[in-house]
C-alpha positions as YAML, in Angstrom:
chain: A
units: angstrom
residues:
- id: 1
  name: UNK
  ca: [23.88, -58.33, -13.89]
- id: 2
  name: UNK
  ca: [22.11, -56.03, -16.35]
- id: 3
  name: UNK
  ca: [20.76, -52.84, -14.79]
- id: 4
  name: UNK
  ca: [19.96, -49.26, -15.75]
- id: 5
  name: UNK
  ca: [20.95, -46.58, -13.24]
- id: 6
  name: UNK
  ca: [20.01, -42.94, -13.78]
- id: 7
  name: UNK
  ca: [22.13, -39.92, -12.84]
- id: 8
  name: UNK
  ca: [20.84, -36.48, -13.86]
- id: 9
  name: UNK
  ca: [18.27, -38.31, -16.04]
- id: 10
  name: UNK
  ca: [21.08, -39.95, -18.03]
- id: 11
  name: UNK
  ca: [20.84, -43.76, -18.26]
- id: 12
  name: UNK
  ca: [23.96, -45.67, -17.26]
- id: 13
  name: UNK
  ca: [23.42, -49.09, -18.81]
- id: 14
  name: UNK
  ca: [25.25, -51.72, -16.77]
- id: 15
  name: UNK
  ca: [25.91, -54.89, -18.77]
- id: 16
  name: UNK
  ca: [28.41, -56.93, -16.77]
- id: 17
  name: UNK
  ca: [30.31, -56.95, -13.52]
- id: 18
  name: UNK
  ca: [32.08, -58.96, -10.83]
- id: 19
  name: UNK
  ca: [32.73, -58.66, -7.11]
- id: 20
  name: UNK
  ca: [35.05, -60.69, -4.91]
- id: 21
  name: UNK
  ca: [34.46, -60.48, -1.16]
- id: 22
  name: UNK
  ca: [37.60, -62.40, -0.19]
- id: 23
  name: UNK
  ca: [40.08, -60.38, -2.27]
- id: 24
  name: UNK
  ca: [38.05, -57.18, -1.86]
- id: 25
  name: UNK
  ca: [37.82, -56.09, -5.46]
- id: 26
  name: UNK
  ca: [35.18, -55.60, -8.14]
- id: 27
  name: UNK
  ca: [34.54, -54.15, -11.58]
- id: 28
  name: UNK
  ca: [31.53, -53.04, -13.60]
- id: 29
  name: UNK
  ca: [31.04, -52.43, -17.33]
- id: 30
  name: UNK
  ca: [28.42, -49.94, -18.48]
- id: 31
  name: UNK
  ca: [27.49, -47.48, -21.22]
- id: 32
  name: UNK
  ca: [26.90, -43.76, -20.78]
- id: 33
  name: UNK
  ca: [25.92, -41.44, -23.64]
- id: 34
  name: UNK
  ca: [27.10, -44.00, -26.19]
- id: 35
  name: UNK
  ca: [30.50, -44.57, -24.54]
- id: 36
  name: UNK
  ca: [31.62, -47.76, -22.83]
- id: 37
  name: UNK
  ca: [33.27, -47.66, -19.41]
- id: 38
  name: UNK
  ca: [34.92, -50.42, -17.43]
- id: 39
  name: UNK
  ca: [35.65, -49.36, -13.86]
- id: 40
  name: UNK
  ca: [37.64, -51.50, -11.44]
- id: 41
  name: UNK
  ca: [37.97, -51.08, -7.69]
- id: 42
  name: UNK
  ca: [40.67, -52.70, -5.53]
- id: 43
  name: UNK
  ca: [41.09, -52.55, -1.78]
- id: 44
  name: UNK
  ca: [44.66, -51.26, -2.02]
- id: 45
  name: UNK
  ca: [43.48, -48.18, -3.96]
- id: 46
  name: UNK
  ca: [40.62, -47.10, -1.67]
- id: 47
  name: UNK
  ca: [41.40, -48.51, 1.80]
- id: 48
  name: UNK
  ca: [41.13, -46.01, 4.63]
- id: 49
  name: UNK
  ca: [38.52, -43.84, 2.93]
- id: 50
  name: UNK
  ca: [34.85, -43.20, 3.66]
- id: 51
  name: UNK
  ca: [34.16, -44.81, 0.30]
- id: 52
  name: UNK
  ca: [35.79, -48.03, 1.49]
- id: 53
  name: UNK
  ca: [33.56, -48.21, 4.57]
- id: 54
  name: UNK
  ca: [30.46, -48.08, 2.35]
- id: 55
  name: UNK
  ca: [31.88, -50.22, -0.46]
- id: 56
  name: UNK
  ca: [33.22, -53.16, 1.55]
- id: 57
  name: UNK
  ca: [29.82, -54.43, 2.86]
- id: 58
  name: UNK
  ca: [28.44, -54.36, -0.69]
- id: 59
  name: UNK
  ca: [30.84, -57.16, -1.64]
- id: 60
  name: UNK
  ca: [29.04, -59.55, 0.70]
- id: 61
  name: UNK
  ca: [28.26, -62.86, -1.00]
- id: 62
  name: UNK
  ca: [26.45, -64.85, 1.72]
- id: 63
  name: UNK
  ca: [22.72, -64.44, 2.24]
- id: 64
  name: UNK
  ca: [21.40, -63.06, 5.49]
- id: 65
  name: UNK
  ca: [18.62, -64.96, 7.34]
- id: 66
  name: UNK
  ca: [15.36, -64.63, 5.41]
- id: 67
  name: UNK
  ca: [17.04, -62.94, 2.45]
- id: 68
  name: UNK
  ca: [16.27, -64.25, -1.04]
- id: 69
  name: UNK
  ca: [19.01, -64.50, -3.65]
- id: 70
  name: UNK
  ca: [17.15, -62.35, -6.17]
- id: 71
  name: UNK
  ca: [16.69, -59.61, -3.55]
- id: 72
  name: UNK
  ca: [20.32, -59.89, -2.47]
- id: 73
  name: UNK
  ca: [21.62, -59.57, -6.00]
- id: 74
  name: UNK
  ca: [19.33, -56.78, -7.07]
- id: 75
  name: UNK
  ca: [19.54, -54.55, -4.03]
- id: 76
  name: UNK
  ca: [23.24, -55.04, -3.37]
- id: 77
  name: UNK
  ca: [24.25, -54.90, -7.03]
- id: 78
  name: UNK
  ca: [22.31, -51.71, -7.68]
- id: 79
  name: UNK
  ca: [23.84, -50.06, -4.62]
- id: 80
  name: UNK
  ca: [27.32, -51.14, -5.69]
- id: 81
  name: UNK
  ca: [26.84, -49.75, -9.21]
- id: 82
  name: UNK
  ca: [25.46, -46.47, -7.87]
- id: 83
  name: UNK
  ca: [28.37, -46.06, -5.47]
- id: 84
  name: UNK
  ca: [31.03, -46.64, -8.14]
- id: 85
  name: UNK
  ca: [29.35, -44.53, -10.82]
- id: 86
  name: UNK
  ca: [28.65, -41.60, -8.49]
- id: 87
  name: UNK
  ca: [32.30, -41.45, -7.36]
- id: 88
  name: UNK
  ca: [33.39, -41.52, -11.02]
- id: 89
  name: UNK
  ca: [31.01, -38.82, -12.21]
- id: 90
  name: UNK
  ca: [33.53, -36.02, -12.77]
- id: 91
  name: UNK
  ca: [35.57, -38.24, -15.09]
- id: 92
  name: UNK
  ca: [32.46, -39.63, -16.79]
- id: 93
  name: UNK
  ca: [31.11, -36.15, -17.50]
- id: 94
  name: UNK
  ca: [34.40, -35.15, -19.07]
- id: 95
  name: UNK
  ca: [34.75, -38.23, -21.27]
- id: 96
  name: UNK
  ca: [31.06, -38.72, -22.12]
- id: 97
  name: UNK
  ca: [29.21, -35.40, -21.78]
- id: 98
  name: UNK
  ca: [25.46, -35.18, -22.28]
- id: 99
  name: UNK
  ca: [24.84, -35.16, -26.04]
- id: 100
  name: UNK
  ca: [22.90, -36.91, -28.78]
- id: 101
  name: UNK
  ca: [24.16, -40.46, -29.25]
- id: 102
  name: UNK
  ca: [23.30, -43.83, -30.80]
- id: 103
  name: UNK
  ca: [21.36, -42.22, -33.65]
- id: 104
  name: UNK
  ca: [22.20, -44.78, -36.33]
- id: 105
  name: UNK
  ca: [23.14, -48.43, -36.17]
- id: 106
  name: UNK
  ca: [26.68, -47.43, -37.10]
- id: 107
  name: UNK
  ca: [26.88, -45.49, -33.84]
- id: 108
  name: UNK
  ca: [26.11, -48.69, -31.94]
- id: 109
  name: UNK
  ca: [28.73, -50.64, -33.88]
- id: 110
  name: UNK
  ca: [31.53, -48.11, -33.34]
- id: 111
  name: UNK
  ca: [31.34, -46.91, -29.76]
- id: 112
  name: UNK
  ca: [34.42, -45.51, -27.98]
- id: 113
  name: UNK
  ca: [35.44, -46.78, -24.58]
- id: 114
  name: UNK
  ca: [37.67, -46.23, -21.56]
- id: 115
  name: UNK
  ca: [39.00, -48.38, -18.75]
- id: 116
  name: UNK
  ca: [39.00, -46.59, -15.40]
- id: 117
  name: UNK
  ca: [39.91, -47.41, -11.84]
- id: 118
  name: UNK
  ca: [39.02, -45.75, -8.58]
- id: 119
  name: UNK
  ca: [41.94, -44.23, -6.70]
- id: 120
  name: UNK
  ca: [42.35, -42.01, -3.65]
- id: 121
  name: UNK
  ca: [43.43, -38.40, -3.53]
- id: 122
  name: UNK
  ca: [45.64, -38.59, -0.42]
- id: 123
  name: UNK
  ca: [45.34, -34.87, 0.30]
- id: 124
  name: UNK
  ca: [41.54, -34.83, 0.47]
- id: 125
  name: UNK
  ca: [41.08, -38.57, 1.07]
- id: 126
  name: UNK
  ca: [38.39, -38.51, -1.63]
- id: 127
  name: UNK
  ca: [37.98, -41.29, -4.18]
- id: 128
  name: UNK
  ca: [37.84, -40.50, -7.90]
- id: 129
  name: UNK
  ca: [38.20, -42.31, -11.23]
- id: 130
  name: UNK
  ca: [41.31, -42.10, -13.36]
- id: 131
  name: UNK
  ca: [41.74, -43.37, -16.91]
- id: 132
  name: UNK
  ca: [43.99, -46.40, -17.25]
- id: 133
  name: UNK
  ca: [43.39, -47.17, -20.92]
- id: 134
  name: UNK
  ca: [41.53, -45.86, -23.96]
- id: 135
  name: UNK
  ca: [39.75, -48.86, -25.47]
- id: 136
  name: UNK
  ca: [39.30, -49.74, -29.13]
- id: 137
  name: UNK
  ca: [35.94, -49.00, -30.69]
- id: 138
  name: UNK
  ca: [33.54, -51.90, -30.47]
- id: 139
  name: UNK
  ca: [29.84, -52.64, -30.69]
- id: 140
  name: UNK
  ca: [27.42, -51.99, -27.87]
- id: 141
  name: UNK
  ca: [25.24, -54.84, -26.59]
- id: 142
  name: UNK
  ca: [27.90, -57.35, -27.72]
- id: 143
  name: UNK
  ca: [27.34, -56.48, -31.40]
- id: 144
  name: UNK
  ca: [30.07, -57.98, -33.61]
- id: 145
  name: UNK
  ca: [29.87, -57.73, -37.43]
- id: 146
  name: UNK
  ca: [31.20, -60.75, -39.32]
- id: 147
  name: UNK
  ca: [32.71, -61.30, -42.77]
- id: 148
  name: UNK
  ca: [30.29, -62.37, -45.49]
- id: 149
  name: UNK
  ca: [32.15, -65.68, -45.75]
- id: 150
  name: UNK
  ca: [30.81, -66.60, -42.30]
- id: 151
  name: UNK
  ca: [27.33, -67.06, -43.77]
- id: 152
  name: UNK
  ca: [26.39, -70.17, -45.73]
- id: 153
  name: UNK
  ca: [22.95, -68.97, -46.83]
- id: 154
  name: UNK
  ca: [23.56, -65.36, -47.87]
- id: 155
  name: UNK
  ca: [21.11, -64.57, -50.73]
- id: 156
  name: UNK
  ca: [22.47, -62.65, -53.71]
- id: 157
  name: UNK
  ca: [19.27, -60.85, -54.65]
- id: 158
  name: UNK
  ca: [18.60, -59.17, -51.31]
- id: 159
  name: UNK
  ca: [19.17, -55.44, -50.89]
- id: 160
  name: UNK
  ca: [22.03, -54.26, -48.68]
- id: 161
  name: UNK
  ca: [21.68, -51.35, -46.24]
- id: 162
  name: UNK
  ca: [24.64, -49.47, -44.77]
- id: 163
  name: UNK
  ca: [24.53, -49.25, -40.98]
- id: 164
  name: UNK
  ca: [25.04, -45.48, -41.26]
- id: 165
  name: UNK
  ca: [21.75, -45.15, -43.18]
- id: 166
  name: UNK
  ca: [19.57, -46.90, -40.61]
- id: 167
  name: UNK
  ca: [18.01, -44.68, -37.95]
- id: 168
  name: UNK
  ca: [17.31, -46.40, -34.63]
- id: 169
  name: UNK
  ca: [13.78, -45.97, -33.26]
- id: 170
  name: UNK
  ca: [12.39, -46.32, -29.73]
- id: 171
  name: UNK
  ca: [15.74, -47.08, -28.12]
- id: 172
  name: UNK
  ca: [14.54, -45.51, -24.87]
- id: 173
  name: UNK
  ca: [11.78, -48.13, -24.51]
- id: 174
  name: UNK
  ca: [14.12, -50.62, -22.85]
- id: 175
  name: UNK
  ca: [17.77, -49.74, -22.32]
- id: 176
  name: UNK
  ca: [18.53, -53.28, -21.16]
- id: 177
  name: UNK
  ca: [17.70, -54.65, -24.62]
- id: 178
  name: UNK
  ca: [19.60, -53.88, -27.83]
- id: 179
  name: UNK
  ca: [17.89, -51.72, -30.47]
- id: 180
  name: UNK
  ca: [15.44, -53.57, -32.67]
- id: 181
  name: UNK
  ca: [13.26, -51.18, -34.63]
- id: 182
  name: UNK
  ca: [14.99, -49.11, -37.34]
- id: 183
  name: UNK
  ca: [13.96, -46.86, -40.22]
- id: 184
  name: UNK
  ca: [15.59, -47.03, -43.66]
- id: 185
  name: UNK
  ca: [16.35, -44.00, -45.83]
- id: 186
  name: UNK
  ca: [13.21, -44.91, -47.82]
- id: 187
  name: UNK
  ca: [11.05, -44.68, -44.72]
- id: 188
  name: UNK
  ca: [10.52, -48.41, -44.27]
- id: 189
  name: UNK
  ca: [10.23, -49.64, -40.67]
- id: 190
  name: UNK
  ca: [12.11, -52.90, -40.06]
- id: 191
  name: UNK
  ca: [13.43, -54.99, -37.21]
- id: 192
  name: UNK
  ca: [17.18, -55.44, -36.84]
- id: 193
  name: UNK
  ca: [18.62, -58.83, -35.91]
- id: 194
  name: UNK
  ca: [22.27, -58.35, -35.04]
- id: 195
  name: UNK
  ca: [25.38, -60.48, -35.32]
- id: 196
  name: UNK
  ca: [26.87, -60.71, -31.84]
- id: 197
  name: UNK
  ca: [30.07, -61.88, -30.25]
- id: 198
  name: UNK
  ca: [30.82, -65.57, -30.09]
- id: 199
  name: UNK
  ca: [31.23, -67.39, -26.80]
- id: 200
  name: UNK
  ca: [33.13, -70.47, -25.68]
- id: 201
  name: UNK
  ca: [31.32, -73.48, -24.27]
- id: 202
  name: UNK
  ca: [32.89, -74.05, -20.84]
- id: 203
  name: UNK
  ca: [32.27, -77.79, -21.10]
- id: 204
  name: UNK
  ca: [33.55, -78.56, -24.60]
- id: 205
  name: UNK
  ca: [35.72, -75.52, -25.31]
- id: 206
  name: UNK
  ca: [33.88, -75.08, -28.60]
- id: 207
  name: UNK
  ca: [33.41, -71.55, -29.94]
- id: 208
  name: UNK
  ca: [29.72, -71.01, -30.65]
- id: 209
  name: UNK
  ca: [27.68, -68.13, -32.02]
- id: 210
  name: UNK
  ca: [23.96, -68.48, -31.42]
- id: 211
  name: UNK
  ca: [23.08, -65.23, -33.17]
- id: 212
  name: UNK
  ca: [24.84, -66.36, -36.34]
- id: 213
  name: UNK
  ca: [23.00, -69.68, -36.17]
- id: 214
  name: UNK
  ca: [19.68, -67.87, -35.77]
- id: 215
  name: UNK
  ca: [20.37, -65.54, -38.70]
- id: 216
  name: UNK
  ca: [21.28, -68.54, -40.85]
- id: 217
  name: UNK
  ca: [17.83, -70.00, -40.15]
- id: 218
  name: UNK
  ca: [16.11, -66.82, -41.39]
- id: 219
  name: UNK
  ca: [18.34, -66.66, -44.47]
- id: 220
  name: UNK
  ca: [17.83, -70.32, -45.29]
- id: 221
  name: UNK
  ca: [14.06, -70.08, -44.97]
- id: 222
  name: UNK
  ca: [14.10, -66.95, -47.13]
- id: 223
  name: UNK
  ca: [16.08, -68.65, -49.89]
- id: 224
  name: UNK
  ca: [13.96, -71.77, -49.67]
- id: 225
  name: UNK
  ca: [10.72, -69.79, -49.94]
- id: 226
  name: UNK
  ca: [11.99, -67.88, -52.98]
- id: 227
  name: UNK
  ca: [13.20, -71.02, -54.70]
- id: 228
  name: UNK
  ca: [10.07, -73.04, -54.03]
- id: 229
  name: UNK
  ca: [7.59, -70.24, -54.59]
- id: 230
  name: UNK
  ca: [5.94, -71.19, -51.32]
- id: 231
  name: UNK
  ca: [3.47, -68.48, -50.21]
- id: 232
  name: UNK
  ca: [4.45, -69.09, -46.58]
- id: 233
  name: UNK
  ca: [6.98, -66.28, -46.85]
- id: 234
  name: UNK
  ca: [4.14, -63.74, -46.99]
- id: 235
  name: UNK
  ca: [2.58, -64.98, -43.76]
- id: 236
  name: UNK
  ca: [5.33, -64.20, -41.30]
- id: 237
  name: UNK
  ca: [8.31, -61.92, -40.79]
- id: 238
  name: UNK
  ca: [10.94, -62.45, -43.44]
- id: 239
  name: UNK
  ca: [14.31, -61.06, -44.50]
- id: 240
  name: UNK
  ca: [13.94, -57.49, -45.77]
- id: 241
  name: UNK
  ca: [17.63, -56.77, -46.30]
- id: 242
  name: UNK
  ca: [21.23, -57.23, -45.19]
- id: 243
  name: UNK
  ca: [22.94, -54.69, -42.92]
- id: 244
  name: UNK
  ca: [26.56, -53.92, -43.83]
- id: 245
  name: UNK
  ca: [29.22, -52.05, -41.90]
- id: 246
  name: UNK
  ca: [32.63, -50.78, -42.93]
- id: 247
  name: UNK
  ca: [35.39, -51.46, -40.42]
- id: 248
  name: UNK
  ca: [39.16, -51.61, -40.19]
- id: 249
  name: UNK
  ca: [40.48, -55.13, -39.78]
- id: 250
  name: UNK
  ca: [41.80, -55.53, -36.25]
- id: 251
  name: UNK
  ca: [45.45, -55.96, -35.49]
- id: 252
  name: UNK
  ca: [46.83, -58.41, -32.95]
- id: 253
  name: UNK
  ca: [45.27, -61.63, -31.79]
- id: 254
  name: UNK
  ca: [41.62, -62.45, -32.26]
- id: 255
  name: UNK
  ca: [39.48, -63.15, -29.23]
- id: 256
  name: UNK
  ca: [36.92, -65.90, -29.06]
- id: 257
  name: UNK
  ca: [34.23, -63.27, -29.39]
- id: 258
  name: UNK
  ca: [35.55, -62.21, -32.78]
- id: 259
  name: UNK
  ca: [36.27, -65.59, -34.31]
- id: 260
  name: UNK
  ca: [34.24, -66.38, -37.44]
- id: 261
  name: UNK
  ca: [33.14, -69.97, -38.07]
- id: 262
  name: UNK
  ca: [35.73, -72.45, -39.33]
- id: 263
  name: UNK
  ca: [34.35, -72.38, -42.86]
- id: 264
  name: UNK
  ca: [34.91, -68.60, -43.16]
- id: 265
  name: UNK
  ca: [38.02, -67.30, -44.90]
- id: 266
  name: UNK
  ca: [40.78, -66.15, -42.55]
- id: 267
  name: UNK
  ca: [42.30, -62.69, -42.61]
- id: 268
  name: UNK
  ca: [45.87, -62.70, -43.90]
- id: 269
  name: UNK
  ca: [48.58, -60.70, -42.17]
- id: 270
  name: UNK
  ca: [48.96, -58.16, -44.98]
- id: 271
  name: UNK
  ca: [45.21, -57.37, -44.83]
- id: 272
  name: UNK
  ca: [45.37, -56.20, -41.21]
- id: 273
  name: UNK
  ca: [44.43, -52.52, -40.91]
- id: 274
  name: UNK
  ca: [42.64, -52.37, -44.26]
- id: 275
  name: UNK
  ca: [38.95, -51.49, -44.35]
- id: 276
  name: UNK
  ca: [36.46, -54.18, -45.21]
- id: 277
  name: UNK
  ca: [32.71, -54.47, -45.50]
- id: 278
  name: UNK
  ca: [31.26, -56.75, -42.86]
- id: 279
  name: UNK
  ca: [27.78, -58.10, -42.20]
- id: 280
  name: UNK
  ca: [26.26, -56.52, -39.10]
- id: 281
  name: UNK
  ca: [22.99, -58.42, -39.24]
- id: 282
  name: UNK
  ca: [19.73, -58.65, -41.15]
- id: 283
  name: UNK
  ca: [16.57, -56.59, -41.41]
- id: 284
  name: UNK
  ca: [13.26, -58.36, -40.89]
- id: 285
  name: UNK
  ca: [9.87, -57.19, -42.09]
- id: 286
  name: UNK
  ca: [7.49, -55.92, -39.38]
- id: 287
  name: UNK
  ca: [6.74, -58.54, -36.77]
- id: 288
  name: UNK
  ca: [3.19, -59.08, -35.54]
- id: 289
  name: UNK
  ca: [2.82, -58.84, -31.78]
- id: 290
  name: UNK
  ca: [2.53, -62.30, -30.27]
- id: 291
  name: UNK
  ca: [2.67, -64.10, -26.94]
- id: 292
  name: UNK
  ca: [3.96, -67.49, -25.97]
- id: 293
  name: UNK
  ca: [1.46, -70.30, -25.63]
- id: 294
  name: UNK
  ca: [2.29, -70.44, -21.92]
- id: 295
  name: UNK
  ca: [1.32, -66.79, -21.47]
- id: 296
  name: UNK
  ca: [-1.85, -67.20, -23.51]
- id: 297
  name: UNK
  ca: [-2.95, -70.08, -21.30]
- id: 298
  name: UNK
  ca: [-2.22, -68.09, -18.14]
- id: 299
  name: UNK
  ca: [-4.41, -65.25, -19.39]
- id: 300
  name: UNK
  ca: [-7.33, -67.40, -20.59]
- id: 301
  name: UNK
  ca: [-9.08, -67.89, -17.27]
- id: 302
  name: UNK
  ca: [-12.34, -66.48, -18.65]
- id: 303
  name: UNK
  ca: [-12.21, -68.65, -21.79]
- id: 304
  name: UNK
  ca: [-14.44, -71.71, -21.77]
- id: 305
  name: UNK
  ca: [-12.91, -75.19, -21.85]
- id: 306
  name: UNK
  ca: [-14.65, -76.01, -25.14]
- id: 307
  name: UNK
  ca: [-13.17, -72.90, -26.76]
- id: 308
  name: UNK
  ca: [-9.67, -73.75, -25.56]
- id: 309
  name: UNK
  ca: [-9.98, -77.31, -26.88]
- id: 310
  name: UNK
  ca: [-11.10, -76.02, -30.28]
- id: 311
  name: UNK
  ca: [-8.27, -73.47, -30.35]
- id: 312
  name: UNK
  ca: [-5.71, -76.11, -29.42]
- id: 313
  name: UNK
  ca: [-6.77, -78.25, -32.39]
- id: 314
  name: UNK
  ca: [-6.23, -75.34, -34.76]
- id: 315
  name: UNK
  ca: [-2.90, -74.45, -33.15]
- id: 316
  name: UNK
  ca: [-1.68, -78.02, -33.43]
- id: 317
  name: UNK
  ca: [-2.61, -78.19, -37.12]
- id: 318
  name: UNK
  ca: [-0.86, -74.87, -37.79]
- id: 319
  name: UNK
  ca: [2.31, -75.97, -36.00]
- id: 320
  name: UNK
  ca: [2.35, -79.33, -37.80]
- id: 321
  name: UNK
  ca: [2.08, -77.48, -41.12]
- id: 322
  name: UNK
  ca: [4.98, -75.22, -40.15]
- id: 323
  name: UNK
  ca: [7.15, -78.11, -39.03]
- id: 324
  name: UNK
  ca: [6.60, -79.93, -42.33]
- id: 325
  name: UNK
  ca: [7.78, -76.85, -44.23]
- id: 326
  name: UNK
  ca: [10.78, -76.27, -41.98]
- id: 327
  name: UNK
  ca: [11.88, -79.89, -42.16]
- id: 328
  name: UNK
  ca: [11.71, -79.81, -45.96]
- id: 329
  name: UNK
  ca: [14.02, -76.77, -45.80]
- id: 330
  name: UNK
  ca: [16.47, -78.55, -43.47]
- id: 331
  name: UNK
  ca: [15.43, -76.61, -40.37]
- id: 332
  name: UNK
  ca: [14.52, -78.25, -37.09]
- id: 333
  name: UNK
  ca: [14.39, -77.61, -33.32]
- id: 334
  name: UNK
  ca: [15.30, -80.89, -31.61]
- id: 335
  name: UNK
  ca: [16.23, -80.66, -27.96]
- id: 336
  name: UNK
  ca: [17.93, -82.43, -25.08]
- id: 337
  name: UNK
  ca: [17.14, -85.73, -23.45]
- id: 338
  name: UNK
  ca: [15.02, -83.94, -20.86]
- id: 339
  name: UNK
  ca: [13.67, -81.01, -22.87]
- id: 340
  name: UNK
  ca: [12.14, -80.35, -26.29]
- id: 341
  name: UNK
  ca: [12.99, -77.01, -27.89]
- id: 342
  name: UNK
  ca: [9.43, -76.90, -29.23]
- id: 343
  name: UNK
  ca: [7.37, -76.24, -26.11]
- id: 344
  name: UNK
  ca: [4.87, -73.85, -24.57]
- id: 345
  name: UNK
  ca: [7.55, -71.14, -24.42]
- id: 346
  name: UNK
  ca: [8.63, -71.34, -28.09]
- id: 347
  name: UNK
  ca: [5.20, -71.53, -29.72]
- id: 348
  name: UNK
  ca: [3.85, -68.04, -30.37]
- id: 349
  name: UNK
  ca: [0.21, -66.99, -30.71]
- id: 350
  name: UNK
  ca: [-0.46, -63.71, -32.54]
- id: 351
  name: UNK
  ca: [-3.36, -61.29, -32.10]
- id: 352
  name: UNK
  ca: [-5.40, -63.19, -34.69]
- id: 353
  name: UNK
  ca: [-4.97, -66.46, -32.81]
- id: 354
  name: UNK
  ca: [-2.55, -67.99, -35.32]
- id: 355
  name: UNK
  ca: [0.20, -70.21, -33.92]
- id: 356
  name: UNK
  ca: [3.78, -70.16, -35.18]
- id: 357
  name: UNK
  ca: [7.21, -71.33, -34.08]
- id: 358
  name: UNK
  ca: [9.95, -69.14, -32.63]
- id: 359
  name: UNK
  ca: [12.69, -69.18, -35.27]
- id: 360
  name: UNK
  ca: [15.30, -67.96, -32.79]
- id: 361
  name: UNK
  ca: [15.47, -71.41, -31.23]
- id: 362
  name: UNK
  ca: [15.69, -73.37, -34.49]
- id: 363
  name: UNK
  ca: [18.72, -75.09, -36.04]
- id: 364
  name: UNK
  ca: [19.73, -75.03, -39.69]
- id: 365
  name: UNK
  ca: [21.40, -78.06, -41.24]
- id: 366
  name: UNK
  ca: [23.75, -76.46, -43.76]
- id: 367
  name: UNK
  ca: [26.25, -79.25, -44.22]
- id: 368
  name: UNK
  ca: [25.81, -82.89, -45.15]
- id: 369
  name: UNK
  ca: [23.24, -84.76, -43.11]
- id: 370
  name: UNK
  ca: [24.86, -85.93, -39.89]
- id: 371
  name: UNK
  ca: [23.86, -89.55, -39.48]
- id: 372
  name: UNK
  ca: [21.43, -89.86, -36.59]
- id: 373
  name: UNK
  ca: [21.68, -86.24, -35.39]
- id: 374
  name: UNK
  ca: [19.43, -84.53, -37.93]
- id: 375
  name: UNK
  ca: [17.03, -87.48, -38.06]
- id: 376
  name: UNK
  ca: [16.77, -87.37, -34.28]
- id: 377
  name: UNK
  ca: [16.08, -83.63, -34.42]
- id: 378
  name: UNK
  ca: [13.24, -84.12, -36.88]
- id: 379
  name: UNK
  ca: [11.80, -86.96, -34.79]
- id: 380
  name: UNK
  ca: [12.03, -84.93, -31.60]
- id: 381
  name: UNK
  ca: [10.03, -82.11, -33.21]
- id: 382
  name: UNK
  ca: [7.18, -84.50, -33.98]
- id: 383
  name: UNK
  ca: [7.33, -85.92, -30.47]
- id: 384
  name: UNK
  ca: [7.40, -82.42, -29.02]
- id: 385
  name: UNK
  ca: [4.15, -81.43, -30.73]
- id: 386
  name: UNK
  ca: [2.41, -84.57, -29.51]
- id: 387
  name: UNK
  ca: [3.70, -84.08, -25.97]
- id: 388
  name: UNK
  ca: [2.65, -80.44, -25.92]
- id: 389
  name: UNK
  ca: [-0.83, -80.73, -27.39]
- id: 390
  name: UNK
  ca: [-1.79, -84.20, -26.14]
- id: 391
  name: UNK
  ca: [-0.25, -84.07, -22.66]
- id: 392
  name: UNK
  ca: [0.73, -80.60, -21.43]
- id: 393
  name: UNK
  ca: [-2.20, -78.62, -22.81]
- id: 394
  name: UNK
  ca: [-4.91, -81.16, -21.75]
- id: 395
  name: UNK
  ca: [-3.40, -81.07, -18.26]
- id: 396
  name: UNK
  ca: [-3.69, -77.29, -18.22]
- id: 397
  name: UNK
  ca: [-7.29, -77.52, -19.43]
- id: 398
  name: UNK
  ca: [-8.19, -80.11, -16.79]
- id: 399
  name: UNK
  ca: [-7.25, -77.63, -14.07]
- id: 400
  name: UNK
  ca: [-10.20, -75.48, -15.18]
- id: 401
  name: UNK
  ca: [-12.88, -78.15, -15.07]
...
């Protein structure tokens, strides 16, 4: 549902939305000039207007003959967003005028917001947006700082950087993606890996936080490398610092998106409203540009078969070396019954032809060894490498003979 729609050269970054053809209603959530807007539209508020005649067909859910789902979603969704935003423009310009915004990471973590709905001016029969609620500040791109107690592998010797001191770079490159490149007050260029909101597994009801899990992997590898003196830490992106953010503790109930892990300390009632320092994420040292193994193979049509075979041997040896180190640190990938998490899409090849594993898909074992689960994860990693380099890659090579 993500989309970027421009009005007067201002990006309106649509993140979520919903439309219901049967009940004739919809809503969209987007950001404009650093401010979040949620706009809802209901039939009862706009029926009988020219807007309604244009809006109603855009709620269509069934595909027309010859229409592809991706075309249906993109074309219809973009038109729906444009229609709603354009009819809300007077209110949007008043609440979020054109100005400098999202300069520092703190700006991203503390963005204002408003809930709007479209209503009809019965005298002119025109549709416009009215404010229904002023929303609490929250992070853009689902950013959600967490208490330090939520992290099991937080190193003590790593430098902390306040979110207000980190200048965001190149945010205009891709408005659909959260900011990544930042500059410290010392002039160092780093990559920001954010803590984000938790989600609830619809099958198990379990609250999970994949970004926290991913950060734990980086922190654990960093601590392991320091403790063991392993030079591996100098060969890939590593933790440069911890990003902190000062925030008032929320009042009221806590949503699933804000829940810290079970092992984290809980906020007591008398602490509500007090300011606290939270962890917004980590800074990583500059990351070398790389492509997935799948992409490299797609682009290697001019490479000879013998060269690919020789490269694959080196890549396999490099990945096996990495896996041995990760396993010794209690980090593994594992997978499902029908899918290994180490595959052609999670092995990265950099500009120098060196293969490495995508840490974002790894798992850190931070508690006691779970009988069978961790062992199975380690075993699956070994099987994954064999499957990839002895079955998948030879099959790809055979297509070129």
